[in-house]
mmCIF file of C-alpha atoms and ligand atoms in Angstrom:
data_model
loop_
_atom_site.group_PDB
_atom_site.id
_atom_site.type_symbol
_atom_site.label_atom_id
_atom_site.label_comp_id
_atom_site.label_asym_id
_atom_site.label_seq_id
_atom_site.Cartn_x
_atom_site.Cartn_y
_atom_site.Cartn_z
ATOM 1 C CA MET A 118 115.445 42.280 80.619
ATOM 2 C CA ARG A 119 113.816 39.029 82.588
ATOM 3 C CA ILE A 120 111.432 39.630 85.190
ATOM 4 C CA LEU A 121 109.494 36.553 87.433
ATOM 5 C CA PHE A 122 105.860 37.444 89.172
ATOM 6 C CA PHE A 123 104.957 35.818 92.541
ATOM 7 C CA ASP A 124 101.555 35.412 93.664
ATOM 8 C CA THR A 125 99.926 35.508 89.795
ATOM 9 C CA LYS A 126 96.323 34.945 89.088
ATOM 10 C CA PRO A 127 94.598 34.088 85.558
ATOM 11 C CA TYR A 128 93.415 37.926 85.610
ATOM 12 C CA ASP A 129 96.769 39.106 86.037
ATOM 13 C CA VAL A 130 98.495 38.190 82.496
ATOM 14 C CA PRO A 131 96.563 39.406 79.647
ATOM 15 C CA SER A 132 97.235 42.899 80.813
ATOM 16 C CA PHE A 133 100.703 42.333 81.853
ATOM 17 C CA GLU A 134 101.496 39.979 78.145
ATOM 18 C CA ALA A 135 100.104 43.011 76.313
ATOM 19 C CA TYR A 136 101.890 45.899 77.084
ATOM 20 C CA GLY A 137 105.217 43.662 77.989
ATOM 21 C CA LYS A 138 105.119 42.537 74.531
ATOM 22 C CA LYS A 139 105.271 46.375 73.432
ATOM 23 C CA HIS A 140 108.573 46.706 75.409
ATOM 24 C CA ASP A 141 110.144 43.231 74.358
ATOM 25 C CA MET A 142 109.808 41.940 78.518
ATOM 26 C CA GLU A 143 110.106 38.531 79.220
ATOM 27 C CA PHE A 144 107.558 37.738 81.977
ATOM 28 C CA LYS A 145 107.496 34.376 83.608
ATOM 29 C CA PHE A 146 103.856 34.038 85.876
ATOM 30 C CA LEU A 147 104.352 31.746 88.819
ATOM 31 C CA GLU A 148 100.897 30.880 90.919
ATOM 32 C CA THR A 149 103.269 30.739 94.358
ATOM 33 C CA LYS A 150 104.152 33.444 96.680
ATOM 34 C CA LEU A 151 107.323 34.894 97.553
ATOM 35 C CA ASN A 152 108.587 34.084 100.590
ATOM 36 C CA GLU A 153 111.793 32.397 102.111
ATOM 37 C CA ASP A 154 111.662 29.165 100.532
ATOM 38 C CA THR A 155 110.525 30.412 97.082
ATOM 39 C CA ALA A 156 112.918 33.285 96.580
ATOM 40 C CA GLU A 157 115.462 30.670 95.105
ATOM 41 C CA LEU A 158 113.072 30.624 92.360
ATOM 42 C CA ALA A 159 114.468 34.242 91.454
ATOM 43 C CA LYS A 160 117.500 33.078 90.518
ATOM 44 C CA GLY A 161 119.084 34.541 86.925
ATOM 45 C CA TYR A 162 116.042 37.318 86.967
ATOM 46 C CA ASP A 163 116.552 40.662 86.520
ATOM 47 C CA ALA A 164 113.314 41.833 88.767
ATOM 48 C CA VAL A 165 111.021 40.616 90.767
ATOM 49 C CA CYS A 166 106.625 41.589 90.981
ATOM 50 C CA VAL A 167 104.843 41.168 93.927
ATOM 51 C CA PHE A 168 101.305 41.116 94.951
ATOM 52 C CA VAL A 169 100.545 42.293 98.722
ATOM 53 C CA ASN A 170 100.458 38.415 100.254
ATOM 54 C CA ASP A 171 104.244 37.918 99.079
ATOM 55 C CA THR A 172 106.349 37.745 102.039
ATOM 56 C CA VAL A 173 109.229 41.103 101.102
ATOM 57 C CA ASN A 174 110.834 40.622 104.567
ATOM 58 C CA ALA A 175 115.085 40.845 105.487
ATOM 59 C CA GLN A 176 115.209 37.278 104.920
ATOM 60 C CA VAL A 177 114.051 37.210 101.346
ATOM 61 C CA ILE A 178 115.998 40.570 100.373
ATOM 62 C CA ASP A 179 118.901 39.209 101.506
ATOM 63 C CA LYS A 180 118.325 36.165 98.781
ATOM 64 C CA LEU A 181 117.407 38.161 96.105
ATOM 65 C CA TYR A 182 119.976 40.416 96.773
ATOM 66 C CA GLU A 183 122.612 37.503 96.643
ATOM 67 C CA TYR A 184 121.144 35.767 93.692
ATOM 68 C CA GLY A 185 121.069 39.404 91.375
ATOM 69 C CA VAL A 186 117.811 40.207 91.503
ATOM 70 C CA LYS A 187 117.908 44.314 91.099
ATOM 71 C CA LEU A 188 114.265 45.142 91.463
ATOM 72 C CA ILE A 189 111.285 44.398 93.461
ATOM 73 C CA ALA A 190 108.834 45.665 91.654
ATOM 74 C CA LEU A 191 104.890 45.924 93.542
ATOM 75 C CA ARG A 192 101.861 45.876 91.895
ATOM 76 C CA SER A 193 100.152 47.320 94.583
ATOM 77 C CA ALA A 194 100.086 50.483 96.176
ATOM 78 C CA GLY A 195 100.212 49.323 99.623
ATOM 79 C CA TYR A 196 103.943 48.042 100.935
ATOM 80 C CA ASN A 197 103.364 46.791 104.111
ATOM 81 C CA ASN A 198 105.093 43.595 103.066
ATOM 82 C CA VAL A 199 108.357 44.939 102.234
ATOM 83 C CA ASP A 200 110.921 45.703 104.781
ATOM 84 C CA VAL A 201 111.687 48.883 102.612
ATOM 85 C CA GLN A 202 114.463 49.714 105.323
ATOM 86 C CA HIS A 203 116.203 46.526 104.668
ATOM 87 C CA ALA A 204 116.263 46.934 101.065
ATOM 88 C CA PHE A 205 118.044 50.115 101.118
ATOM 89 C CA GLY A 206 121.268 50.106 99.899
ATOM 90 C CA LYS A 207 120.298 46.622 98.088
ATOM 91 C CA ILE A 208 117.514 46.731 96.149
ATOM 92 C CA HIS A 209 115.396 49.308 94.873
ATOM 93 C CA VAL A 210 111.546 48.758 95.161
ATOM 94 C CA VAL A 211 109.034 50.783 93.453
ATOM 95 C CA HIS A 212 104.886 50.262 93.290
ATOM 96 C CA VAL A 213 102.100 51.746 91.592
ATOM 97 C CA PRO A 214 100.836 54.544 93.916
ATOM 98 C CA ALA A 215 97.560 54.798 92.158
ATOM 99 C CA TYR A 216 95.957 52.842 89.520
ATOM 100 C CA SER A 217 92.164 53.276 90.073
ATOM 101 C CA PRO A 218 91.258 54.901 93.224
ATOM 102 C CA TYR A 219 87.728 54.989 91.987
ATOM 103 C CA SER A 220 87.797 51.063 91.893
ATOM 104 C CA VAL A 221 87.877 50.942 95.807
ATOM 105 C CA ALA A 222 86.250 53.842 96.490
ATOM 106 C CA GLU A 223 83.466 52.276 94.807
ATOM 107 C CA HIS A 224 83.392 49.069 96.186
ATOM 108 C CA ALA A 225 83.674 50.619 100.110
ATOM 109 C CA MET A 226 80.291 51.951 98.861
ATOM 110 C CA ALA A 227 79.201 48.770 97.097
ATOM 111 C CA LEU A 228 79.733 46.653 100.585
ATOM 112 C CA LEU A 229 77.978 49.744 102.381
ATOM 113 C CA LEU A 230 74.799 49.238 100.599
ATOM 114 C CA THR A 231 74.758 46.184 100.021
ATOM 115 C CA SER A 232 75.159 45.542 103.834
ATOM 116 C CA ILE A 233 72.555 48.471 104.744
ATOM 117 C CA ARG A 234 69.789 47.552 102.231
ATOM 118 C CA ARG A 235 70.690 43.603 102.677
ATOM 119 C CA ILE A 236 71.042 43.331 99.086
ATOM 120 C CA HIS A 237 72.961 40.382 99.743
ATOM 121 C CA LYS A 238 69.760 38.599 101.636
ATOM 122 C CA ALA A 239 67.466 39.779 99.272
ATOM 123 C CA TYR A 240 69.829 38.405 96.210
ATOM 124 C CA ASN A 241 69.254 34.727 97.737
ATOM 125 C CA ARG A 242 66.004 34.845 98.866
ATOM 126 C CA THR A 243 64.474 35.610 95.617
ATOM 127 C CA ARG A 244 66.746 33.111 94.038
ATOM 128 C CA GLU A 245 64.410 30.423 95.787
ATOM 129 C CA PHE A 246 61.591 32.207 95.072
ATOM 130 C CA ASN A 247 60.798 33.657 98.497
ATOM 131 C CA PHE A 248 59.409 37.124 97.772
ATOM 132 C CA SER A 249 59.136 37.910 101.577
ATOM 133 C CA LEU A 250 60.931 41.515 102.763
ATOM 134 C CA SER A 251 60.565 40.530 106.579
ATOM 135 C CA GLY A 252 64.042 41.338 108.385
ATOM 136 C CA LEU A 253 65.122 43.185 105.556
ATOM 137 C CA THR A 254 64.616 46.613 107.127
ATOM 138 C CA GLY A 255 67.506 48.641 105.845
ATOM 139 C CA PHE A 256 68.006 52.664 106.695
ATOM 140 C CA ASP A 257 68.982 55.863 104.383
ATOM 141 C CA LEU A 258 72.359 57.243 104.361
ATOM 142 C CA HIS A 259 71.013 60.377 103.637
ATOM 143 C CA GLY A 260 71.963 62.171 106.559
ATOM 144 C CA LYS A 261 73.922 59.940 108.570
ATOM 145 C CA THR A 262 77.378 60.467 109.116
ATOM 146 C CA VAL A 263 79.974 58.740 107.695
ATOM 147 C CA GLY A 264 83.521 59.001 109.572
ATOM 148 C CA VAL A 265 86.991 58.983 107.145
ATOM 149 C CA VAL A 266 89.871 57.442 107.825
ATOM 150 C CA GLY A 267 92.629 58.567 105.928
ATOM 151 C CA THR A 268 91.644 61.513 103.469
ATOM 152 C CA GLY A 269 94.421 60.290 100.560
ATOM 153 C CA LYS A 270 93.403 59.512 96.858
ATOM 154 C CA ILE A 271 90.942 56.889 97.628
ATOM 155 C CA GLY A 272 89.846 58.498 101.164
ATOM 156 C CA SER A 273 89.227 61.635 98.949
ATOM 157 C CA ILE A 274 86.550 59.811 96.339
ATOM 158 C CA PHE A 275 85.006 58.015 98.763
ATOM 159 C CA MET A 276 83.942 60.891 100.497
ATOM 160 C CA ASN A 277 82.846 62.491 97.522
ATOM 161 C CA ILE A 278 80.438 59.556 96.540
ATOM 162 C CA CYS A 279 79.066 60.022 100.192
ATOM 163 C CA ARG A 280 78.742 63.133 99.948
ATOM 164 C CA GLY A 281 76.293 62.659 96.832
ATOM 165 C CA PHE A 282 74.238 61.197 98.673
ATOM 166 C CA GLY A 283 73.828 63.706 101.141
ATOM 167 C CA MET A 284 75.898 62.427 104.167
ATOM 168 C CA ASN A 285 77.664 64.719 106.531
ATOM 169 C CA VAL A 286 80.628 63.717 105.973
ATOM 170 C CA ILE A 287 83.545 63.999 108.712
ATOM 171 C CA ALA A 288 87.561 62.648 108.492
ATOM 172 C CA TYR A 289 90.815 62.062 110.687
ATOM 173 C CA ASP A 290 94.070 62.246 108.831
ATOM 174 C CA ARG A 291 97.382 62.180 110.543
ATOM 175 C CA PHE A 292 98.533 64.740 107.645
ATOM 176 C CA PRO A 293 94.735 66.569 107.469
ATOM 177 C CA LYS A 294 94.799 68.355 103.606
ATOM 178 C CA ALA A 295 93.866 72.062 103.945
ATOM 179 C CA ASP A 296 90.854 72.591 102.212
ATOM 180 C CA ASP A 297 87.061 72.178 103.586
ATOM 181 C CA THR A 298 87.454 68.775 104.515
ATOM 182 C CA LYS A 299 85.643 68.766 107.954
ATOM 183 C CA TYR A 300 88.287 67.212 110.160
ATOM 184 C CA VAL A 301 87.801 65.826 113.873
ATOM 185 C CA THR A 302 90.453 63.998 115.989
ATOM 186 C CA LEU A 303 90.076 59.922 115.995
ATOM 187 C CA ASP A 304 87.836 60.291 118.544
ATOM 188 C CA GLU A 305 85.607 62.124 117.925
ATOM 189 C CA LEU A 306 85.109 60.649 115.052
ATOM 190 C CA PHE A 307 84.600 57.490 116.435
ATOM 191 C CA GLU A 308 81.704 58.982 119.272
ATOM 192 C CA GLN A 309 80.047 60.680 116.331
ATOM 193 C CA SER A 310 79.982 58.674 112.759
ATOM 194 C CA ASP A 311 76.979 56.235 112.130
ATOM 195 C CA ILE A 312 79.815 55.069 109.761
ATOM 196 C CA ILE A 313 83.334 54.255 109.399
ATOM 197 C CA SER A 314 85.573 53.698 106.870
ATOM 198 C CA LEU A 315 89.179 53.290 106.475
ATOM 199 C CA HIS A 316 91.327 54.428 104.047
ATOM 200 C CA CYS A 317 95.012 54.929 105.793
ATOM 201 C CA PRO A 318 98.268 52.846 105.143
ATOM 202 C CA LEU A 319 98.656 50.211 107.363
ATOM 203 C CA THR A 320 101.507 51.206 110.032
ATOM 204 C CA GLU A 321 103.099 50.388 113.093
ATOM 205 C CA GLU A 322 100.755 53.682 114.092
ATOM 206 C CA THR A 323 97.714 52.782 112.652
ATOM 207 C CA LYS A 324 97.843 48.778 113.468
ATOM 208 C CA HIS A 325 94.816 47.956 115.747
ATOM 209 C CA LEU A 326 93.482 51.398 114.920
ATOM 210 C CA ILE A 327 89.902 49.644 116.101
ATOM 211 C CA ASP A 328 90.677 47.482 119.081
ATOM 212 C CA LYS A 329 87.953 47.139 122.326
ATOM 213 C CA GLN A 330 88.675 50.619 123.473
ATOM 214 C CA ALA A 331 88.345 52.656 119.787
ATOM 215 C CA ILE A 332 84.953 49.844 119.650
ATOM 216 C CA GLU A 333 83.620 51.486 122.941
ATOM 217 C CA LYS A 334 83.589 54.956 122.103
ATOM 218 C CA MET A 335 81.690 54.292 118.988
ATOM 219 C CA LYS A 336 77.914 54.772 118.578
ATOM 220 C CA LYS A 337 75.558 51.217 119.115
ATOM 221 C CA GLY A 338 74.802 50.554 115.328
ATOM 222 C CA VAL A 339 78.479 51.586 113.898
ATOM 223 C CA VAL A 340 78.486 50.304 110.753
ATOM 224 C CA ILE A 341 82.163 49.373 110.170
ATOM 225 C CA LEU A 342 84.371 49.401 106.684
ATOM 226 C CA ASN A 343 87.856 48.235 105.507
ATOM 227 C CA THR A 344 89.187 47.854 102.483
ATOM 228 C CA SER A 345 92.474 49.182 103.532
ATOM 229 C CA ARG A 346 94.313 46.595 105.183
ATOM 230 C CA GLY A 347 93.180 43.890 107.243
ATOM 231 C CA ALA A 348 95.298 44.996 110.276
ATOM 232 C CA LEU A 349 94.168 48.233 110.516
ATOM 233 C CA ILE A 350 91.089 46.166 113.102
ATOM 234 C CA ASP A 351 91.564 43.412 115.891
ATOM 235 C CA ALA A 352 89.330 40.861 114.403
ATOM 236 C CA GLU A 353 88.396 39.694 118.255
ATOM 237 C CA ALA A 354 87.725 43.065 118.950
ATOM 238 C CA LEU A 355 85.649 43.042 116.125
ATOM 239 C CA LEU A 356 83.623 39.919 117.029
ATOM 240 C CA GLN A 357 83.125 40.499 120.216
ATOM 241 C CA GLY A 358 81.578 44.084 119.382
ATOM 242 C CA ILE A 359 79.527 42.286 116.896
ATOM 243 C CA LYS A 360 78.234 39.760 119.656
ATOM 244 C CA GLU A 361 77.558 42.157 122.510
ATOM 245 C CA ARG A 362 75.537 44.237 118.926
ATOM 246 C CA LYS A 363 77.359 47.304 119.737
ATOM 247 C CA ILE A 364 78.673 47.100 115.885
ATOM 248 C CA GLY A 365 75.234 46.930 113.671
ATOM 249 C CA ALA A 366 77.426 45.765 110.698
ATOM 250 C CA ALA A 367 80.749 45.042 109.320
ATOM 251 C CA CYS A 368 81.987 44.863 105.155
ATOM 252 C CA LEU A 369 85.901 43.556 105.186
ATOM 253 C CA ASP A 370 87.690 43.594 101.945
ATOM 254 C CA VAL A 371 90.405 42.894 103.854
ATOM 255 C CA TYR A 372 91.107 40.835 107.049
ATOM 256 C CA GLU A 373 94.600 40.516 109.285
ATOM 257 C CA GLU A 374 94.946 36.726 108.177
ATOM 258 C CA GLU A 375 93.987 37.227 105.061
ATOM 259 C CA ALA A 376 97.230 36.000 103.417
ATOM 260 C CA ASP A 377 96.851 32.094 102.787
ATOM 261 C CA ILE A 378 92.838 32.922 102.196
ATOM 262 C CA PHE A 379 91.858 35.521 100.265
ATOM 263 C CA PHE A 380 92.720 34.980 96.688
ATOM 264 C CA GLU A 381 92.278 31.274 96.623
ATOM 265 C CA ASP A 382 89.942 28.669 96.391
ATOM 266 C CA LEU A 383 89.047 26.759 99.824
ATOM 267 C CA SER A 384 85.279 25.614 98.864
ATOM 268 C CA GLY A 385 85.212 22.571 99.872
ATOM 269 C CA HIS A 386 88.355 22.903 102.796
ATOM 270 C CA ILE A 387 88.497 23.124 106.218
ATOM 271 C CA LEU A 388 89.041 27.065 107.172
ATOM 272 C CA SER A 389 91.220 26.784 110.219
ATOM 273 C CA ASP A 390 90.882 31.038 111.321
ATOM 274 C CA ASP A 391 87.504 30.447 114.030
ATOM 275 C CA VAL A 392 87.752 33.903 114.125
ATOM 276 C CA LEU A 393 87.327 34.783 110.192
ATOM 277 C CA SER A 394 84.839 31.833 110.508
ATOM 278 C CA ARG A 395 82.612 33.002 112.980
ATOM 279 C CA LEU A 396 82.645 36.765 111.731
ATOM 280 C CA MET A 397 81.342 35.275 108.195
ATOM 281 C CA SER A 398 78.523 33.244 110.300
ATOM 282 C CA MET A 399 77.038 37.128 111.511
ATOM 283 C CA PRO A 400 74.177 37.657 109.315
ATOM 284 C CA ASN A 401 75.529 41.921 109.702
ATOM 285 C CA VAL A 402 78.948 40.685 108.086
ATOM 286 C CA ILE A 403 79.904 40.566 104.413
ATOM 287 C CA VAL A 404 83.408 39.479 103.560
ATOM 288 C CA THR A 405 84.881 39.752 99.889
ATOM 289 C CA SER A 406 88.290 39.031 99.521
ATOM 290 C CA HIS A 407 90.775 41.223 98.546
ATOM 291 C CA GLN A 408 88.662 42.261 95.779
ATOM 292 C CA ALA A 409 88.218 46.207 95.670
ATOM 293 C CA PHE A 410 90.874 47.372 93.499
ATOM 294 C CA LEU A 411 89.486 44.945 90.604
ATOM 295 C CA THR A 412 88.115 46.186 87.555
ATOM 296 C CA GLU A 413 89.200 46.492 84.298
ATOM 297 C CA GLU A 414 91.040 49.822 84.401
ATOM 298 C CA ALA A 415 92.594 48.944 87.318
ATOM 299 C CA LEU A 416 94.362 45.806 86.185
ATOM 300 C CA ASN A 417 94.964 48.096 82.722
ATOM 301 C CA ASN A 418 96.674 50.880 85.298
ATOM 302 C CA ILE A 419 98.254 48.477 87.125
ATOM 303 C CA ALA A 420 100.297 46.796 84.287
ATOM 304 C CA GLU A 421 100.921 50.105 82.335
ATOM 305 C CA THR A 422 102.347 51.441 85.307
ATOM 306 C CA THR A 423 104.790 48.288 86.670
ATOM 307 C CA VAL A 424 105.961 48.328 83.148
ATOM 308 C CA ASN A 425 106.966 51.825 83.127
ATOM 309 C CA ASN A 426 109.039 51.744 86.458
ATOM 310 C CA ILE A 427 110.681 48.499 85.209
ATOM 311 C CA LEU A 428 111.757 50.445 81.892
ATOM 312 C CA SER A 429 112.217 53.685 83.912
ATOM 313 C CA TYR A 430 114.619 51.553 86.364
ATOM 314 C CA PHE A 431 116.285 49.860 83.700
ATOM 315 C CA GLU A 432 116.550 51.789 80.484
ATOM 316 C CA ASN A 433 116.171 55.101 81.447
ATOM 317 C CA ASP A 434 118.378 55.527 84.161
ATOM 318 C CA GLY A 435 116.703 58.145 85.830
ATOM 319 C CA ILE A 436 114.488 58.021 89.197
ATOM 320 C CA CYS A 437 111.469 56.664 88.615
ATOM 321 C CA ASP A 438 109.177 58.892 90.644
ATOM 322 C CA ASN A 439 107.367 55.726 92.068
ATOM 323 C CA GLU A 440 110.509 54.231 93.636
ATOM 324 C CA LEU A 441 110.068 53.547 97.774
ATOM 325 C CA CYS A 442 112.747 53.928 100.507
ATOM 326 C CA TYR A 443 112.251 54.634 104.099
ATOM 327 C CA ARG A 444 113.729 57.982 103.674
ATOM 328 C CA CYS A 445 110.932 58.631 101.307
ATOM 329 C CA GLY A 446 108.964 62.067 101.846
ATOM 330 C CA ASN A 447 112.357 63.063 104.074
ATOM 331 C CA ILE A 448 113.181 65.676 101.846
ATOM 332 C CA GLU A 449 116.499 66.110 103.561
ATOM 333 C CA ARG A 450 117.539 62.487 103.076
ATOM 334 C CA CYS A 451 115.596 61.286 100.375
ATOM 335 C CA LYS A 452 117.351 61.653 96.887
ATOM 336 C CA LYS A 453 114.472 60.698 94.830
ATOM 337 C CA ASP A 454 113.369 64.441 96.049
ATOM 338 C CA ARG A 455 116.656 65.648 93.851
ATOM 339 C CA LYS A 456 115.790 63.862 90.848
ATOM 340 C CA GLU A 457 117.816 60.574 92.396
ATOM 341 C CA ARG A 458 117.321 57.263 92.448
ATOM 342 C CA CYS A 459 116.854 56.821 96.203
ATOM 343 C CA PHE A 460 120.000 55.460 96.823
HETATM 344 P P1 NAI B 648 97.148 57.831 99.778
HETATM 345 O O1 NAI B 648 98.621 57.688 100.265
HETATM 346 O O2 NAI B 648 96.801 58.463 98.821
HETATM 347 O O3 NAI B 648 95.887 58.258 101.311
HETATM 348 C C1 NAI B 648 96.872 57.309 102.188
HETATM 349 C C2 NAI B 648 96.148 58.560 103.829
HETATM 350 O O4 NAI B 648 96.384 58.137 105.343
HETATM 351 C C3 NAI B 648 96.998 60.127 103.225
HETATM 352 O O5 NAI B 648 96.245 61.134 102.992
HETATM 353 C C4 NAI B 648 97.663 60.069 104.730
HETATM 354 O O6 NAI B 648 97.905 61.267 105.499
HETATM 355 C C5 NAI B 648 96.601 59.270 105.474
HETATM 356 N N1 NAI B 648 97.256 58.630 106.910
HETATM 357 C C6 NAI B 648 98.509 58.615 106.758
HETATM 358 N N2 NAI B 648 98.483 57.867 108.206
HETATM 359 C C7 NAI B 648 97.390 58.241 108.850
HETATM 360 C C8 NAI B 648 97.342 57.338 109.976
HETATM 361 N N3 NAI B 648 98.122 57.439 111.112
HETATM 362 N N4 NAI B 648 96.096 58.101 110.528
HETATM 363 C C9 NAI B 648 95.353 58.521 109.127
HETATM 364 N N5 NAI B 648 95.410 59.387 107.932
HETATM 365 C C10 NAI B 648 97.214 58.645 108.313
HETATM 366 O O7 NAI B 648 96.808 56.189 99.781
HETATM 367 P P2 NAI B 648 95.428 55.851 98.614
HETATM 368 O O8 NAI B 648 95.746 55.324 97.340
HETATM 369 O O9 NAI B 648 94.454 56.538 99.291
HETATM 370 O O10 NAI B 648 95.529 54.384 99.824
HETATM 371 C C11 NAI B 648 94.733 53.823 101.057
HETATM 372 C C12 NAI B 648 94.840 52.245 101.132
HETATM 373 O O11 NAI B 648 93.641 51.397 100.202
HETATM 374 C C13 NAI B 648 96.278 51.888 101.261
HETATM 375 O O12 NAI B 648 97.068 52.389 101.981
HETATM 376 C C14 NAI B 648 95.815 50.497 101.118
HETATM 377 O O13 NAI B 648 96.242 49.763 101.954
HETATM 378 C C15 NAI B 648 94.724 50.680 100.592
HETATM 379 N N6 NAI B 648 94.403 49.656 99.765
HETATM 380 C C16 NAI B 648 93.165 48.923 99.366
HETATM 381 C C17 NAI B 648 93.099 48.326 98.140
HETATM 382 C C18 NAI B 648 92.362 47.290 98.385
HETATM 383 O O14 NAI B 648 92.159 46.342 96.993
HETATM 384 N N7 NAI B 648 91.350 46.661 99.198
HETATM 385 C C19 NAI B 648 93.850 48.060 97.008
HETATM 386 C C20 NAI B 648 94.265 49.940 96.788
HETATM 387 C C21 NAI B 648 94.595 50.453 98.050
#
């Protein structure tokens, strides 16, 4: 079994090699991203393993199919970069639905605390022996209202963390759970929240969920957290909201145009993305580069689940619970619900 990894970083390799060795799998790790130009590298491989900024559009899928690749194994939860509808009937797609929802939820809280207690500023100051407190005044989280969009695995954990801080938690989800979560409409969430945290997937429906109109409905001074997917926020509208002092702070682990920027060392280069540059020049914006998932526990779980997904596809000939198709969730049409492969 020969598996080609695209967009590999040094921190990916040890956990994958450890799990791969156990099952006699041959892994080749490439730093290059998968796209129309690099798909050819997959000739002769049984499967490709890809990450969030690899391009797996119709053209790439057709090329992989032509080269005999049978499986696209995502080592991520989100799969908005894969045209699953086009892959249907050609190449099977598997993903890692959960590897450590705690890693992302905890990172969201780390960003929030850093931002509102000005830890990033204090850190820089004290390293220069500047022990002044001017401009470092924060606010208590206790008693504040946090609006959580998407109450799945990560959103639920984030809500619990917020409850631990004594916050008033409200939520919006397209498919609310039947539990004691206080669900409101999206507009009510925008109007009532002091802090808004995004934990829903990126879909046609959620693209630019936070845009100019949404920002107009929000409280002055609102703090916006995005650890989900960049395109949930219209970055230009966010920038405008910050310039108009409507948005109090923004913490972004993801950015709409992150694909050629995040995960790379661009120090010494000139950043061509003016919106990101301007956002990062703001004192109340914190950016981390899609780092929320990056814990040891998550990396081990990602490697273990990905290897099991591949084994289950090639060796067990059974269904893989983590297979994806555009019919998944549709009980009438998706065969996985009848304990078979999606197609
Ligand atoms: P999940 O599938 O458990 O939860 C997603 C929730 O969003 C579900 O409750 C679903 O009903 C809800 N939802 C779907 N459509 C919606 C809509 N139109 N409006 C509001 N809610 C909607 O997913 P999980 O594991 O909690 O992950 C959430 C997102 O976090 C992923 O889609 C991914 O984009 C992002 N993520 C980011 C990572 C990072 O490193 N920054 C790492 C892992 C995931």
